Tab-separated table of C-alpha atoms in Angstrom:
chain	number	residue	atom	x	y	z
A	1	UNK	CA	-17.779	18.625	10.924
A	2	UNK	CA	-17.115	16.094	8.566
A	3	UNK	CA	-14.410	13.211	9.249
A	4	UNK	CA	-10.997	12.706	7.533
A	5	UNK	CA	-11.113	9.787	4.805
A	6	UNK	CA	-7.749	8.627	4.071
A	7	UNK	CA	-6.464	8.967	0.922
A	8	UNK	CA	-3.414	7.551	-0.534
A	9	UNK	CA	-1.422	10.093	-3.031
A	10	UNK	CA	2.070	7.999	-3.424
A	11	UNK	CA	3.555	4.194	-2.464
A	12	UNK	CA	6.890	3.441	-2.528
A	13	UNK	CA	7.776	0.035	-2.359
A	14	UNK	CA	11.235	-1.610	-1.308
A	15	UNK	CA	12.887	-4.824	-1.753
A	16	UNK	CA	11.721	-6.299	1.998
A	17	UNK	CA	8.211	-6.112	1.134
A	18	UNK	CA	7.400	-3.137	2.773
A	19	UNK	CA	6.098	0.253	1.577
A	20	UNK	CA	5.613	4.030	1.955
A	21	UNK	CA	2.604	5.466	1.790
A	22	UNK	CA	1.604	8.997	1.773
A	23	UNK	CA	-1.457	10.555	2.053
A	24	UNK	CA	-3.162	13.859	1.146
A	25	UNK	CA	-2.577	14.896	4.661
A	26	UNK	CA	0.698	14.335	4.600
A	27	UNK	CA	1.074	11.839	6.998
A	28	UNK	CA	4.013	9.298	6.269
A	29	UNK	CA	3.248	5.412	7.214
A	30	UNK	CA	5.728	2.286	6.556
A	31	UNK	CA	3.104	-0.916	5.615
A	32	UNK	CA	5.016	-4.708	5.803
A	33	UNK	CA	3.592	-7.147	3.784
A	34	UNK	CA	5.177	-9.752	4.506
A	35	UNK	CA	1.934	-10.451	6.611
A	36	UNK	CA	-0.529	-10.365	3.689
A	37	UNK	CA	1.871	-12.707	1.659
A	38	UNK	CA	0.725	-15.830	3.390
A	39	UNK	CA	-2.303	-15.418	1.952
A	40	UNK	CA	-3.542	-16.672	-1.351
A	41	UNK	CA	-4.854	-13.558	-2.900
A	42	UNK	CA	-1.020	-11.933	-2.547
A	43	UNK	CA	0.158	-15.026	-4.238
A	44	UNK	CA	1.207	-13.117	-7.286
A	45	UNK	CA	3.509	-10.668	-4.965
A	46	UNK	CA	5.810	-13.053	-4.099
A	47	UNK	CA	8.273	-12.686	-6.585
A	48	UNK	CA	9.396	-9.370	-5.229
A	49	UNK	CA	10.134	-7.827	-8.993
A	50	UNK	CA	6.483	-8.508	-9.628
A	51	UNK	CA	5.599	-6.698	-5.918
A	52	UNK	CA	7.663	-3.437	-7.338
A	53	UNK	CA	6.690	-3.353	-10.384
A	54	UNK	CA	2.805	-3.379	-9.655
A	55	UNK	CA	2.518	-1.572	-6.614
A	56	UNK	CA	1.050	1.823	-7.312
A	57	UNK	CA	-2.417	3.763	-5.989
A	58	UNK	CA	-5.653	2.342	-7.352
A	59	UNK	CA	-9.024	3.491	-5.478
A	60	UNK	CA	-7.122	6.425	-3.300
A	61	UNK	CA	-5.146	3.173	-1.488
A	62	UNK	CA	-1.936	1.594	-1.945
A	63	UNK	CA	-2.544	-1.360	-4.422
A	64	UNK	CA	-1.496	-3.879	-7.033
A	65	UNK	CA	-2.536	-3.565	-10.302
A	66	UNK	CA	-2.702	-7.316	-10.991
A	67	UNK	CA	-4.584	-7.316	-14.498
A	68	UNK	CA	-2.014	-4.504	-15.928
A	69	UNK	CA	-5.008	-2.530	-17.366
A	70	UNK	CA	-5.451	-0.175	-14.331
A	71	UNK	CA	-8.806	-1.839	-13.040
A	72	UNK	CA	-10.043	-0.549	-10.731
A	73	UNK	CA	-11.989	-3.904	-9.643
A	74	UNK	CA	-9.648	-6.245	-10.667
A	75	UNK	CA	-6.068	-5.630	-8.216
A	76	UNK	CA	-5.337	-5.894	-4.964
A	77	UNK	CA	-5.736	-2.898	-2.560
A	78	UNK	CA	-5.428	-2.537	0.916
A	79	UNK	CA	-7.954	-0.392	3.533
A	80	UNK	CA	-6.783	2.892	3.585
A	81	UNK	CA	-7.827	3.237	7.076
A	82	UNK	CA	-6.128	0.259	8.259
A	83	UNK	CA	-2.929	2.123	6.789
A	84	UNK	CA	-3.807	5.239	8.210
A	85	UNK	CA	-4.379	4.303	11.730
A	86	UNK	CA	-0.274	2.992	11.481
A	87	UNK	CA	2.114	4.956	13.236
A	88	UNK	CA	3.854	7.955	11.450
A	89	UNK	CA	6.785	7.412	10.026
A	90	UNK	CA	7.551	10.967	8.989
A	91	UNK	CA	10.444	11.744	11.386
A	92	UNK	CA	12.516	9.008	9.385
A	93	UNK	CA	11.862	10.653	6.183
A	94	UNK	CA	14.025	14.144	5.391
C-alpha cells in the first residue's frame, strides 16, 4: 500500500497572515505565519501586500514566489507535511 504524499492544489491567503490550503484530498487546513515571520528568510513577507500577492503553490506546497519568475528553487515554500498534519479546517468552510 503506498502512503499519502500531501499535495497542495490551492492557498488562499488573508490579511492576518494566515492561509488556506487545500489539498488533492480535499482536506482544508488554516496555516499562521505570523510564526515564520520572525525569521529572516520571510523577511520579504512582511509587508502584507507583498505576502498576498506572492503566495501561490510552487513544488505541490503553499509558497512564495520571491524571484517573480515561477522558480521553482528560488521562493519560499513550506513542508507540505507539516501543513498536512494541521487540524482540518473544513467544517468552517461552506
Amino acid at each position: 500500500m503506498d502512503e499519502y504524499f500531501p499535495t497542495v492544489v490551492q492557498a488562499v491567503p488573508f490579511d492576518n497572515f494566515y492561509v488556506q490550503v487545500f489539498f488533492d484530498d480535499g482536506k482544508i487546513v488554516e496555516y499562521d505565519v505570523a510564526n515564520d515571520l520572525q525569521m529572516d528568510l520571510f523577511e520579504p513577507l512582511r509587508d502584507i501586500h507583498v505576502f498576498k500577492e506572492i503566495c501561490t503553490v510552487m513544488n505541490d506546497t503553499l509558497a512564495w514566489d520571491i524571484s517573480g519568475d515561477r522558480d521553482s528553487v528560488n521562493c519560499i515554500d513550506i513542508d507540505p507535511f507539516t501543513l498536512y498534519e494541521l487540524d482540518p479546517i473544513n467544517n468552517l468552510i461552506a
